Every structure is written in structure tokens, then in C-alpha cells.
Short mmCIF file of C-alpha atoms in Angstrom, two decimals:
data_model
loop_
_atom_site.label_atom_id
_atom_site.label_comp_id
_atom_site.label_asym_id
_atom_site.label_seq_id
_atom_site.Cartn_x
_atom_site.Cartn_y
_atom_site.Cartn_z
CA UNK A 7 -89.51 21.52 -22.46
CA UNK A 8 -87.82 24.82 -22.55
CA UNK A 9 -86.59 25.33 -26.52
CA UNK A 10 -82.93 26.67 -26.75
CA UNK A 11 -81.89 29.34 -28.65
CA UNK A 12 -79.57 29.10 -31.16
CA UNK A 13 -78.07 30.17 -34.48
CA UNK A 14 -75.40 28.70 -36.90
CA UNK A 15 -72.61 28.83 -34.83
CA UNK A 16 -73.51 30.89 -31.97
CA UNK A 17 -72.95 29.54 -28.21
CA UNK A 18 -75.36 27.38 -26.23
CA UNK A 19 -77.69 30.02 -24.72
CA UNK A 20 -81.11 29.77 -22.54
CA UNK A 21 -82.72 33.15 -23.30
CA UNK A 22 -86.01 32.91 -23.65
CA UNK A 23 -86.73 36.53 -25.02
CA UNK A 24 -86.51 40.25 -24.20
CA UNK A 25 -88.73 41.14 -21.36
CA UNK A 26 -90.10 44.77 -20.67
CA UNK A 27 -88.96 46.26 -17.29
CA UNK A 28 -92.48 47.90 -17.02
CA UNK A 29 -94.48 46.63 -14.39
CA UNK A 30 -96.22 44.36 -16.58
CA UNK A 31 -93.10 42.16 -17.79
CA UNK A 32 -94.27 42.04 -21.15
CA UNK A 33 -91.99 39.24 -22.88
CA UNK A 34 -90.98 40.07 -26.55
CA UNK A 35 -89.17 37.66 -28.74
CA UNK A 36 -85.18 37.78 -29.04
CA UNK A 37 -85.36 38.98 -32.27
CA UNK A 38 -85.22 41.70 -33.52
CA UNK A 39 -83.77 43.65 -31.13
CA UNK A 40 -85.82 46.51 -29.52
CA UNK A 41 -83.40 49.27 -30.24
CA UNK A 42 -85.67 51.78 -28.21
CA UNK A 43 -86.73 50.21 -25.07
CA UNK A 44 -90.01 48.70 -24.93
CA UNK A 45 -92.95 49.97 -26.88
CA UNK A 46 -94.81 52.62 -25.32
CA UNK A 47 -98.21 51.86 -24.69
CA UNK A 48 -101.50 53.49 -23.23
CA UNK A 49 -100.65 56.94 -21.23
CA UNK A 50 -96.57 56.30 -20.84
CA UNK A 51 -94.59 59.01 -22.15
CA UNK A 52 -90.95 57.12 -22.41
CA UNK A 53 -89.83 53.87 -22.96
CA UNK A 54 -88.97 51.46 -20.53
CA UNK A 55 -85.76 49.54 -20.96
CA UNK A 56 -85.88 46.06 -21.46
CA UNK A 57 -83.33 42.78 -20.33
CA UNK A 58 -83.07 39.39 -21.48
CA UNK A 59 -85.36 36.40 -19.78
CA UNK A 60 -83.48 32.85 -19.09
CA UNK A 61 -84.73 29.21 -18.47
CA UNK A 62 -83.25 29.35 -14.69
CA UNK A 63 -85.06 25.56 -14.28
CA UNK A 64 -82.45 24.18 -17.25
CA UNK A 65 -79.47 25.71 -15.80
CA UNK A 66 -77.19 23.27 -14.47
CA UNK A 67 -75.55 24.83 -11.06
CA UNK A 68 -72.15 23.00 -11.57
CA UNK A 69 -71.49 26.13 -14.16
CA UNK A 70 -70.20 27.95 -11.15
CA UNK A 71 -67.78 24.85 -10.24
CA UNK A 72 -65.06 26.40 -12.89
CA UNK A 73 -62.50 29.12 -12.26
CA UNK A 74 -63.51 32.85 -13.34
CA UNK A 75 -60.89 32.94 -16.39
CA UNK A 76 -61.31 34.85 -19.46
CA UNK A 77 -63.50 33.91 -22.20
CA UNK A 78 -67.15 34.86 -21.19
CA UNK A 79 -68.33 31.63 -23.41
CA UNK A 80 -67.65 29.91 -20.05
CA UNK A 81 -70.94 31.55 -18.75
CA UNK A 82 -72.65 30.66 -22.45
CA UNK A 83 -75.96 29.25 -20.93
CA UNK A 84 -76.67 32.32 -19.19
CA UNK A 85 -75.58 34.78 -21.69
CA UNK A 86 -77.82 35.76 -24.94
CA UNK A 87 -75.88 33.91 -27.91
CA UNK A 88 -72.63 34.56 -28.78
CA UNK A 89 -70.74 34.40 -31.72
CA UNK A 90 -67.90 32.10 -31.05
CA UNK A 91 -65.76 33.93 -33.14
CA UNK A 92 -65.67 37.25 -31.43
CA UNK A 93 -64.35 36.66 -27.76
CA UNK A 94 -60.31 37.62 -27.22
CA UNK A 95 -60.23 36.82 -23.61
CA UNK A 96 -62.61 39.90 -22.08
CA UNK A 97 -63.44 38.94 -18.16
CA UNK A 98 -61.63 36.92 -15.31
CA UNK A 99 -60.18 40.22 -13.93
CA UNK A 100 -58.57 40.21 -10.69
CA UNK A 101 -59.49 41.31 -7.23
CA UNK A 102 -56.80 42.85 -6.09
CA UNK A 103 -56.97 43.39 -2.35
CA UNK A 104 -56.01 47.43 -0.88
CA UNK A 105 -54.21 48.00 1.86
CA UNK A 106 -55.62 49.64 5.19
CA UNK A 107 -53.63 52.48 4.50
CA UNK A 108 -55.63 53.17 0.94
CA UNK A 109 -59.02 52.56 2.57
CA UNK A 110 -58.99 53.99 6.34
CA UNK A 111 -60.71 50.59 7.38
CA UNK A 112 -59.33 47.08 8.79
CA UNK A 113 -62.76 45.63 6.65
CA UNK A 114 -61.64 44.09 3.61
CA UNK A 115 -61.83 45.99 0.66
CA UNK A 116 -60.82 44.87 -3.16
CA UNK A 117 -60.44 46.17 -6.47
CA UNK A 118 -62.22 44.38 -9.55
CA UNK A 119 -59.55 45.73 -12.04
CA UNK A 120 -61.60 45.65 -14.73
CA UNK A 121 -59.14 47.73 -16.76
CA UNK A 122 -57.36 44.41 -17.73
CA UNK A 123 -59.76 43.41 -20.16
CA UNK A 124 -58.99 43.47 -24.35
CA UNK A 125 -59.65 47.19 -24.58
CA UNK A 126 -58.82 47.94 -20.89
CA UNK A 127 -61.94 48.71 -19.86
CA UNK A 128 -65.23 47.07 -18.56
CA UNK A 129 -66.88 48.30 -22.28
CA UNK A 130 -65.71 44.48 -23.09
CA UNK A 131 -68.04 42.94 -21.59
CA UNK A 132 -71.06 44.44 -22.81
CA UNK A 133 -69.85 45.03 -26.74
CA UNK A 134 -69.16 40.97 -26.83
CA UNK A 135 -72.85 40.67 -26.39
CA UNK A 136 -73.81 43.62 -28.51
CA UNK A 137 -72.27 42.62 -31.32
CA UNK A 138 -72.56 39.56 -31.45
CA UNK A 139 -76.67 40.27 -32.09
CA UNK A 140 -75.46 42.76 -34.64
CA UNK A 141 -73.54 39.59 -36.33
CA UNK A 142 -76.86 37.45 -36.32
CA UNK A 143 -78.89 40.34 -37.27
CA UNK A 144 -77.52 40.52 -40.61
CA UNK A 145 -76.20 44.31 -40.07
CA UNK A 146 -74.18 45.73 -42.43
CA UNK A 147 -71.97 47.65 -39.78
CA UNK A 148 -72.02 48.68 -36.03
CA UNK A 149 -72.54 52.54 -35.20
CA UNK A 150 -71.97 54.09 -31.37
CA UNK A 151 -72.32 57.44 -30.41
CA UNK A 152 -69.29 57.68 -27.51
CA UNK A 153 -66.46 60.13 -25.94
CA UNK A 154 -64.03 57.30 -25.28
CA UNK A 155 -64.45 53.53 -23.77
CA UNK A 156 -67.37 52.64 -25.24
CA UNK A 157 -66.04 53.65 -28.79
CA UNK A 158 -63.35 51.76 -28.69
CA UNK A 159 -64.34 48.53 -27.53
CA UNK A 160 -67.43 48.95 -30.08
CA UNK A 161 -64.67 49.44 -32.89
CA UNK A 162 -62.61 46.34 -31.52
CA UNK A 163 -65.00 43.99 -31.58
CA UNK A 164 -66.29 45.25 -34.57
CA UNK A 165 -63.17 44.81 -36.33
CA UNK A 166 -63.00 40.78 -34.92
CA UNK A 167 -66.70 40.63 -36.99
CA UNK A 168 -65.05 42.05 -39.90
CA UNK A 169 -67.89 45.01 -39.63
CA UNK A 170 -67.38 48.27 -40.28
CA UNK A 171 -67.72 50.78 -37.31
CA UNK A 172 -68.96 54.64 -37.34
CA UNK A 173 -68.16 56.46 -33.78
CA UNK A 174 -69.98 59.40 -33.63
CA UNK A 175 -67.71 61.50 -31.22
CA UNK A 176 -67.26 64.74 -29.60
CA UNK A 177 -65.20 67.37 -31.34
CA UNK A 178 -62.25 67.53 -28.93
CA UNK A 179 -61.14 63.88 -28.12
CA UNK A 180 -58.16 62.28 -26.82
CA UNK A 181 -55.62 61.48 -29.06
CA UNK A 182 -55.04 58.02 -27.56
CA UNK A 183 -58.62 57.38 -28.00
CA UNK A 184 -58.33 58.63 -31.40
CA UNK A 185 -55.65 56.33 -32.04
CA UNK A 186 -56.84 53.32 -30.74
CA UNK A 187 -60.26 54.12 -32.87
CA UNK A 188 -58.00 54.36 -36.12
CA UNK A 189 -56.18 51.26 -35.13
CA UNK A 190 -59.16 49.19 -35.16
CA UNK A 191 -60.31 50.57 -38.62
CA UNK A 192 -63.35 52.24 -37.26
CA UNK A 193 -64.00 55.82 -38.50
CA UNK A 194 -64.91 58.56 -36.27
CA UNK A 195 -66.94 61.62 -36.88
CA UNK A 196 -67.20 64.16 -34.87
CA UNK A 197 -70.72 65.27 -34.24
CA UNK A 198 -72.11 68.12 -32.13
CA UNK A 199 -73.66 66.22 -28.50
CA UNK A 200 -76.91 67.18 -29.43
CA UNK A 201 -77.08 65.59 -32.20
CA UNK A 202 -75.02 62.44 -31.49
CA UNK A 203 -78.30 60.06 -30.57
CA UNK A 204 -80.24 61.21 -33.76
CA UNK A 205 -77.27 60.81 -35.99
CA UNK A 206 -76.92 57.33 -34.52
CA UNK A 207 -80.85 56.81 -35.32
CA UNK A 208 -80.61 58.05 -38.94
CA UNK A 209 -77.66 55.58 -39.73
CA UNK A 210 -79.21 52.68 -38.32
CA UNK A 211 -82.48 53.47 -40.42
CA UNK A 212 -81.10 54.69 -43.64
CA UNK A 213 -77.39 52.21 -43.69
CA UNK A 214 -78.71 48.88 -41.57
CA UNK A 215 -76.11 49.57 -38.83
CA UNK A 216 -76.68 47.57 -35.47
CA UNK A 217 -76.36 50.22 -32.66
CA UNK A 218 -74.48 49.28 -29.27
CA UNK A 219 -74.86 53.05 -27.74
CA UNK A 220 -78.57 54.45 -26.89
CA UNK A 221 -81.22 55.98 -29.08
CA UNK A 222 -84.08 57.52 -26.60
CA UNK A 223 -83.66 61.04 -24.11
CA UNK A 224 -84.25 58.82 -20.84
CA UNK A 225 -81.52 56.32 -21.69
CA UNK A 226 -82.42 52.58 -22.55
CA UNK A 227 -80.12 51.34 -23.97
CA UNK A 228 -79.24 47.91 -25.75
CA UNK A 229 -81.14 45.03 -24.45
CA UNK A 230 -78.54 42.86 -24.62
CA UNK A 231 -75.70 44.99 -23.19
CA UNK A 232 -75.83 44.39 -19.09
CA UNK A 233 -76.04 40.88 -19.50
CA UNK A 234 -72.19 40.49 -20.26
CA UNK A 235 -71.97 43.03 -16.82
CA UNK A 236 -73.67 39.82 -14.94
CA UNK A 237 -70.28 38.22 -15.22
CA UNK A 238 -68.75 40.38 -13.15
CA UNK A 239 -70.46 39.38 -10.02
CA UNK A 240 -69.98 35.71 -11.34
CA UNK A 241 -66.49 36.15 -11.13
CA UNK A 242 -66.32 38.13 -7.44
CA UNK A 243 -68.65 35.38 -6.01
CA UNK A 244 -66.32 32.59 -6.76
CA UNK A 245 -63.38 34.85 -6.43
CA UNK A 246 -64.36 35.73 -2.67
CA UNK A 247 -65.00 31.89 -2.44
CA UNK A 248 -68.53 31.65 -3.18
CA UNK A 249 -68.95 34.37 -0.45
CA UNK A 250 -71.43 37.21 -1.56
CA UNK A 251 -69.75 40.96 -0.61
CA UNK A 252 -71.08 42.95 2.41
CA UNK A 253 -71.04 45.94 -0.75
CA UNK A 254 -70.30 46.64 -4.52
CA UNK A 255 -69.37 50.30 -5.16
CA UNK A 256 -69.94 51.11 -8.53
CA UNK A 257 -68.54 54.36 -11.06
CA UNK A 258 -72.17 54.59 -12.54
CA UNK A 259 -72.94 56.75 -15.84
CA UNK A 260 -76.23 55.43 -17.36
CA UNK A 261 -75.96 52.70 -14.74
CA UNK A 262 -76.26 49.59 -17.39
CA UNK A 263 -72.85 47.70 -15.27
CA UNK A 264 -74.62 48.74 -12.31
CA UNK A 265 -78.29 46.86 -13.34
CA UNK A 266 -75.90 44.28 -14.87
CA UNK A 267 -73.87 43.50 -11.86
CA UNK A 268 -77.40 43.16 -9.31
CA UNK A 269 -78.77 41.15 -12.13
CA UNK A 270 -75.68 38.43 -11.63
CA UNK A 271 -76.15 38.56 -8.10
CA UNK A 272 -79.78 38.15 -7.83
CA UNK A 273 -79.42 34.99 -11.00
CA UNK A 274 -77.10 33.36 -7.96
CA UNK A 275 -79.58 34.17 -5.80
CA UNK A 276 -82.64 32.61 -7.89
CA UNK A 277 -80.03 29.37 -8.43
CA UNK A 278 -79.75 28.91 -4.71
CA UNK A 279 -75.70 29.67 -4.78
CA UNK A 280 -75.82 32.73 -2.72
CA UNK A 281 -78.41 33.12 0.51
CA UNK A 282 -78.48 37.12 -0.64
CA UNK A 283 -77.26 40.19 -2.66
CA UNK A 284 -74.78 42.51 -1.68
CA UNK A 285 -75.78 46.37 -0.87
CA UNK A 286 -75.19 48.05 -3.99
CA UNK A 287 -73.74 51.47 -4.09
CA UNK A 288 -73.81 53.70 -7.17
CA UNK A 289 -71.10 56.82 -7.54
CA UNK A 290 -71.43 59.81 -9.96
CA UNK A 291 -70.14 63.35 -10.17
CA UNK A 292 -71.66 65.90 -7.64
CA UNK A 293 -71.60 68.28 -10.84
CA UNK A 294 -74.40 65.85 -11.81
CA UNK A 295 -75.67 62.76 -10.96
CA UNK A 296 -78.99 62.16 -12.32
CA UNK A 297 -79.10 59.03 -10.75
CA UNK A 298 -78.98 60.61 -7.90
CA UNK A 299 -81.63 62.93 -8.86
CA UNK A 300 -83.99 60.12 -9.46
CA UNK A 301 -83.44 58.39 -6.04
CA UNK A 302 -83.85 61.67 -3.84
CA UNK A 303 -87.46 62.45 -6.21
CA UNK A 304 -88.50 58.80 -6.09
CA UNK A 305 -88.49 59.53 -10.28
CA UNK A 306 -87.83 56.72 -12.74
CA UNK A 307 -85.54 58.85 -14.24
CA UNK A 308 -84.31 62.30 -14.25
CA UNK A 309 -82.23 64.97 -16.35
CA UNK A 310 -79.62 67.52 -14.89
CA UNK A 311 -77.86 70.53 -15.93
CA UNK A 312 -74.18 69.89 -17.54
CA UNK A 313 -71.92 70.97 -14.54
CA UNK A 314 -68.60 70.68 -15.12
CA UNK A 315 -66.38 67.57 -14.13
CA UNK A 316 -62.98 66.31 -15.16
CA UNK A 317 -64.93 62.69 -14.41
CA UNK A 318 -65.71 62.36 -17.63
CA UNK A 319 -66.48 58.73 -18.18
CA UNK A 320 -69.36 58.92 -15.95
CA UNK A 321 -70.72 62.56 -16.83
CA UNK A 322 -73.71 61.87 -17.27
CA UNK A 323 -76.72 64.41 -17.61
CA UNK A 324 -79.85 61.74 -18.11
CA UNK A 325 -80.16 58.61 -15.91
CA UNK A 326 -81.65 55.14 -17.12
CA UNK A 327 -84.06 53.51 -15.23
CA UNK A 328 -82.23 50.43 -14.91
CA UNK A 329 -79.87 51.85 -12.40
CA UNK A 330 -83.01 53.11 -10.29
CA UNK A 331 -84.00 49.07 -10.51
CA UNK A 332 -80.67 48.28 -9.72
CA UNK A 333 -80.42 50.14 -6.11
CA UNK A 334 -83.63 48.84 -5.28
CA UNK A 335 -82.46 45.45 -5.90
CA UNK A 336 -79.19 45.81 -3.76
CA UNK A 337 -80.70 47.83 -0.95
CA UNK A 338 -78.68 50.48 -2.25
CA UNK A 339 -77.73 54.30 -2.44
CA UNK A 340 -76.94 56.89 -4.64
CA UNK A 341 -73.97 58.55 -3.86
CA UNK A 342 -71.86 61.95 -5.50
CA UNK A 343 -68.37 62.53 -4.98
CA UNK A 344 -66.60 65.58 -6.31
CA UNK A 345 -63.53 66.07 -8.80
CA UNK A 346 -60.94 66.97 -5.84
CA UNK A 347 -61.75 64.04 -3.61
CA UNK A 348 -61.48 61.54 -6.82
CA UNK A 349 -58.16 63.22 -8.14
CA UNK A 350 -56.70 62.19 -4.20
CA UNK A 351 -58.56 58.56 -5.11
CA UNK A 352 -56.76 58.12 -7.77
CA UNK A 353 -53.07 58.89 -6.17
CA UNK A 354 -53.80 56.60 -3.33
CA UNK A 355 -54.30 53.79 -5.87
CA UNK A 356 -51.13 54.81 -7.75
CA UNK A 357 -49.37 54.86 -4.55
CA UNK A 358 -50.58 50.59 -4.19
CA UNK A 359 -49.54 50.17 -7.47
CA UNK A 360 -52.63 50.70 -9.89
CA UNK A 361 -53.48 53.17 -12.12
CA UNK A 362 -57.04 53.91 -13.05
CA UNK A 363 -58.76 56.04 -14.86
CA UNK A 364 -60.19 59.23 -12.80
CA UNK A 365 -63.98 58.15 -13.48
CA UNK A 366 -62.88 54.52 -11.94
CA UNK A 367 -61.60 56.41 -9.00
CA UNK A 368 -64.87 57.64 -7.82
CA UNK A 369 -65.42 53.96 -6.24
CA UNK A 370 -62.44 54.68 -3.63
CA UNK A 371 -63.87 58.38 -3.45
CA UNK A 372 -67.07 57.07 -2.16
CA UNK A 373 -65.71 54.65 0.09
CA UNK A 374 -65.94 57.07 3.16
CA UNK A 375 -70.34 57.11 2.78
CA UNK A 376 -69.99 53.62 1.97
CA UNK A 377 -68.57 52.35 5.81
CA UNK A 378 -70.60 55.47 6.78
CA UNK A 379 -73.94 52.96 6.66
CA UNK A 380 -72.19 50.57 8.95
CA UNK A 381 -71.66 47.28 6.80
CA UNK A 382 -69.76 44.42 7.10
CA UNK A 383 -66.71 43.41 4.43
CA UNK A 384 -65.64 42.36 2.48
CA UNK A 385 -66.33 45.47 0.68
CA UNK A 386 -65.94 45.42 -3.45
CA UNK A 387 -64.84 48.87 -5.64
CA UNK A 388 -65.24 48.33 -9.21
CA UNK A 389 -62.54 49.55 -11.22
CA UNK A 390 -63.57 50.62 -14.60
CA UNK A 391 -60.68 51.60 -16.51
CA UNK A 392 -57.03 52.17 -17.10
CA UNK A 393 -55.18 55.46 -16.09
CA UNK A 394 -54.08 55.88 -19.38
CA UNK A 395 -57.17 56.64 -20.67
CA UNK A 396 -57.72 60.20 -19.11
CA UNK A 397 -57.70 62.99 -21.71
CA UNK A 398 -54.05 64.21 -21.23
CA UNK A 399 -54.19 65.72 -24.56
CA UNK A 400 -56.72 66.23 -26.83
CA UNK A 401 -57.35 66.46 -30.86
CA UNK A 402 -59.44 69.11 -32.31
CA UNK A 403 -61.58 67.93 -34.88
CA UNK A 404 -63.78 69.92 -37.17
CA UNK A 405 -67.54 69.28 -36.63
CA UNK A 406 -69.41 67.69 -39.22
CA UNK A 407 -72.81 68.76 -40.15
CA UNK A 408 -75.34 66.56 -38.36
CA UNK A 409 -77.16 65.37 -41.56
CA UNK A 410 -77.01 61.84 -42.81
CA UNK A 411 -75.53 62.76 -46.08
CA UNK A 412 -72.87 65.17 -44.93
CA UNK A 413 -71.75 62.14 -42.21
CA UNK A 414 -71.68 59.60 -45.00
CA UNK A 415 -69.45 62.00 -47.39
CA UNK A 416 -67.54 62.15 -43.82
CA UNK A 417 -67.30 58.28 -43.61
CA UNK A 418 -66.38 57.63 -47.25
CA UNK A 419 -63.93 60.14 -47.85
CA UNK A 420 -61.87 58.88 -44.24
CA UNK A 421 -62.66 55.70 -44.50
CA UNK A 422 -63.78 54.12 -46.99
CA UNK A 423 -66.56 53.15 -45.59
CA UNK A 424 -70.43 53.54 -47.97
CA UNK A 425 -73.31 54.08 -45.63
CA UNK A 426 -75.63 54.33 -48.68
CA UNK A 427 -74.65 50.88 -50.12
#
């Protein structure tokens, strides 16, 4: 018999454990949470992310019999535990259908807005898992080295836990995003990008913060992250009718909604729901893409040069290995589109009435190489954020020194906020 597990007041849950995304599937307990990937072992030279195992045989199917409405404890059994406490209404996002005149094609073609979540953006999803493990791991605060989304759904959900919240941040940053940051009592400090992952390191070591934002070169992110992306294709299963896609097209950084999403898919696959996945399609700048870089050198991962892009949600210069597993999965590509042909994305979807952010607009942008491979609809774009969350002006902050004590002077004196007690 399968043991379920649970904490005081955490959500039903079947995880079984943390399991290695090496080759050998090494299964680690749930606890604690391997911050780094999985332990390197023999001749590796990086770390290989990890994702959370489930008791599929306990599952009961009729799980999928509700309606995809907000509140991811609806999907608790197939979720790590949650705290009950910390969920204001992220998921059930629409599909909103686009016109033929948007997408060039009489095929299908939908929007997953996810920009109507709590924080208006798909960052929801993920931090509701994130820190909820931060919650049962006794940490005295939540740290996350981001330039926007991620940031501020860390600091929201941070604030529902009554943690405190360090953003590590570039210099020059949005003033909504600094705003919204403030408003949810989280302190940011700006911090030089090379030394953003480090300073994130030193606080968890030296303060007990939980981190939700990565630690290693080749990113690996939180373990427990991309399982709150599986709800997505959850919801556009039963929102297409319990019909799986012909394609998801997804704005990919580090790719963790992109290993999340073929994750859901292949779960409904494993449960008997759906007879297959959908082709997955991954979009990132042409300035870098190191997704992209991986698929065309058959590499786990790669690393790129910093070009310049106004797609800034998504500029990524390392790729994580998850999103390599992820295209595999779908039967997928890696595709680049460049700033000018997102830009015209993004007034085409203003023009049906929605306004995204310009990194969410890279879906649309890609939609040309997408029909390109000759599939069949319906055909699903994944819209990542709102419109008003494009750097239309921006702060400049002074840079702190990128030592622990110099950051925790920073933190105390703005916030409040003791890293050293």
C-alpha cells in the first residue's frame, strides 16, 4: 500500500519522492529539497535536474470529471503538498479562441491567457508549489534571484505565508515591477547578474531562506516548481473537451512550464485519459536561444552569448535540461523568432482584444514554423503574461556589493528585514 504524504495541514498529495532525471532515475526522498539538482556522481560534471514521482495506481481518474476553475488544490493528489493556506485562485485561465485573421490559418488556434492569474502571470503556478515546501521546511524567508515575473509572484505568495522575501534584481528595473515588489513587502536588492545565483546561494546557507529561483550554471532549478505547470495541460485537455491539441507553442526561458506542461500531458497519458501528447513547440529569442543550441548539438544543455532582445522574459543565455526532455517528449522543436516579428505579434493580439506581454508574444510569432510542419488543430499558444508588464520605464537603482554582509545591511536598512537572525 502506497503511504501518502502529508504534513499538518497540507493537501492530500501522492508524491512519492524526488526522482533524478539522469538516466538512472535515482529516487530521493521529498525532503529536504535538493536545491541543486541531483547529486553528481562518478564522471558527471553538472547536475541533473530532478521532478517529483506520484502513485499513478492510487489516483482516482474521476479527478478530471470537475471543471478547470481556480484553486490548484482541485488537482491536490497529483501535486506535491500544499499548504492550504496559500492558494488565491492561481489557474483555470481561459482559452480564448483567435480569429483567422490573427493566425493566417482556418485550423483552430487558442490562447491559454495565462496572464489572468493572481500576479498576472504563469509564475503562479509554480511559486504555489515552491513555497509551500519552503512553509514545511521550516525556512525563515523565501529568496529569488529575478528581473520581473518570477519576483513578484515569489514576493506574493510569500507575503500569504507571512515570510519575508529578498529579490535579488537587476539594477535597472521596471518601476511597476518595483512597485508591485514593495506592495507585497518583499525587499529588493539590486545585484550585479553575475553575481545574482551566488548571492542567492550565500543567503540560503548563511539566513535559512528557501530558494524558488536556480542555484547551478546549467539551470536546475526547484524540484518542485513544474509540477504546478502540469495544470496547465489539465485545464486545456478538459477545456478542448478532453481532446488532446494537434500542438502547444510555448514562450520558453529555462523551459521549466515547458517540461511542466509535457509532464501533464504524458500523467493523462499514463492514466489512460488521453490516447497521446500533443507536439510540443518551444520559442526563444533568435538573439539567443540556448535551447535551441542544445537541440541543433544534440547537447543536454548549452550556453550562448548575451545578444540583445527587447524579449526579455525569456532572455535566456543557459538552457535547462528539462526543456531538452521536454521536446523529446512532445515530438517537438526548437524554434527562434526575432524582436520585429514579436513586436507585430503582439499588435495583432491587441487588435483581438488582448494584451500580452512581448515575451508571451513569441507564441503567435512562431506560429508561421509551427503550421510549417503540417499539423492538425486545434493548435494551443501559451500566453505568459500581461502587456502591462513590459519595461515602459525603468528605475535606476544603485548596485549593492555582492557580499552577504553588504546585502543584509541592504535588507535591514529597506526593510526591516535580519538575514543574520
Amino acid at each position: 500500500m502506497t503511504k501518502t504524504v502529508t504534513f499538518a495541514g497540507d493537501t492530500h498529495s501522492l508524491a512519492l519522492g524526488q526522482r533524478s532525471l539522469a538516466p538512472d532515475a535515482t529516487l530521493h526522498p521529498l525532503l529536504p529539497v535538493l536545491i541543486s539538482g541531483a547529486p553528481i556522481s562518478g564522471e558527471q560534471h553538472w547536475n541533473y535536474p530532478l521532478d517529483i514521482a506520484f502513485d499513478y495506481a492510487a489516483v482516482d481518474t474521476s479527478l478530471f470529471d470537475q471543471a478547470p476553475l481556480a484553486g490548484l488544490a482541485r488537482w491536490a493528489p497529483l501535486l506535491p503538498p500544499l499548504d492550504p493556506m496559500l492558494s488565491f485562485g492561481e489557474g483555470g485561465t481561459p482559452l480564448i479562441p483567435l480569429s483567422t485573421a490573427a493566425t493566417s490559418t482556418e485550423l483552430p488556434v487558442f490562447l491559454k491567457d495565462e496572464s489572468r492569474n493572481p500576479t498576472w502571470s504563469h509564475k503562479d503556478r509554480l511559486n504555489l508549489c515552491t513555497v509551500s515546501t519552503a512553509v514545511r521546511s521550516g525556512a525563515k524567508g523565501v529568496v529569488v534571484a529575478s528581473s520581473g515575473n518570477h519576483g513578484i509572484s515569489t514576493a506574493a505568495y510569500a507575503a500569504r505565508a507571512n515570510l519575508p522575501c529578498v529579490v535579488l534584481t537587476p539594477s535597472e528595473i521596471s518601476k511597476t515591477f518595483l512597485a508591485m515588489l514593495k506592495a507585497y513587502g518583499a525587499c529588493p536588492v539590486p545585484v550585479e547578474t553575475a553575481h545574482r545565483w551566488p548571492m542567492v546561494r550565500a543567503i540560503c546557507e548563511q539566513a535559512g531562506y528557501h530558494p524558488t529561483s536556480n542555484l547551478t550554471p546549467f539551470h536546475t532549478g526547484h524540484p518542485f516548481g513544474p509540477e504546478g505547470y502540469k495544470t496547465i495541460a489539465y485545464e486545456i485537455f478538459l477545456q478542448l473537451g478532453r481532446v488532446v491539441p494537434g500542438a502547444v507553442v510555448v514562450p520558453t526561458g529555462y523551459g521549466e512550464q515547458l517540461f511542466g506542461i509535457a509532464k501533464g500531458f504524458r500523467e493523462l497519458v499514463t492514466l489512460g485519459l488521453a490516447p497521446d501528447m500533443p507536439r510540443l513547440f518551444s520559442v526563444e529569442p533568435s538573439a539567443r536561444g540556448p535551447l535551441h543550441r542544445a537541440v541543433q548539438t544534440n547537447e543536454p544543455m548549452a550556453m550562448v552569448e548575451a545578444g540583445e532582445t527587447r524579449q526579455y522574459s525569456i532572455a535566456c543565455t543557459a538552457s535547462g535540461y528539462r526543456g531538452v526532455l521536454a521536446l523529446e517528449a512532445g515530438r517537438g522543436s526548437a524554434l527562434t523568432v526575432d524582436d520585429a516579428s514579436v513586436s507585430a505579434a503582439q499588435a495583432v493580439l491587441g487588435r483581438e482584444g488582448i494584451w500580452q506581454e512581448l515575451s508571451s508574444c513569441a507564441a503567435l510569432a512562431a506560429l508561421p514554423q509551427v503550421l510549417a510542419s503540417g499539423l492538425s488543430g486545434p493548435i494551443v499558444l501559451i500566453g505568459t503574461s500581461g502587456g502591462f508588464k513590459d519595461p515602459i520605464e525603468a528605475e535606476i537603482l544603485p548596485v549593492v556589493e555582492p557580499s552577504f554582509a553588504r546585502v543584509a545591511e541592504h535588507v535591514k536598512a529597506n526593510s526591516g528585514i535580519d538575514l543574520r537572525s
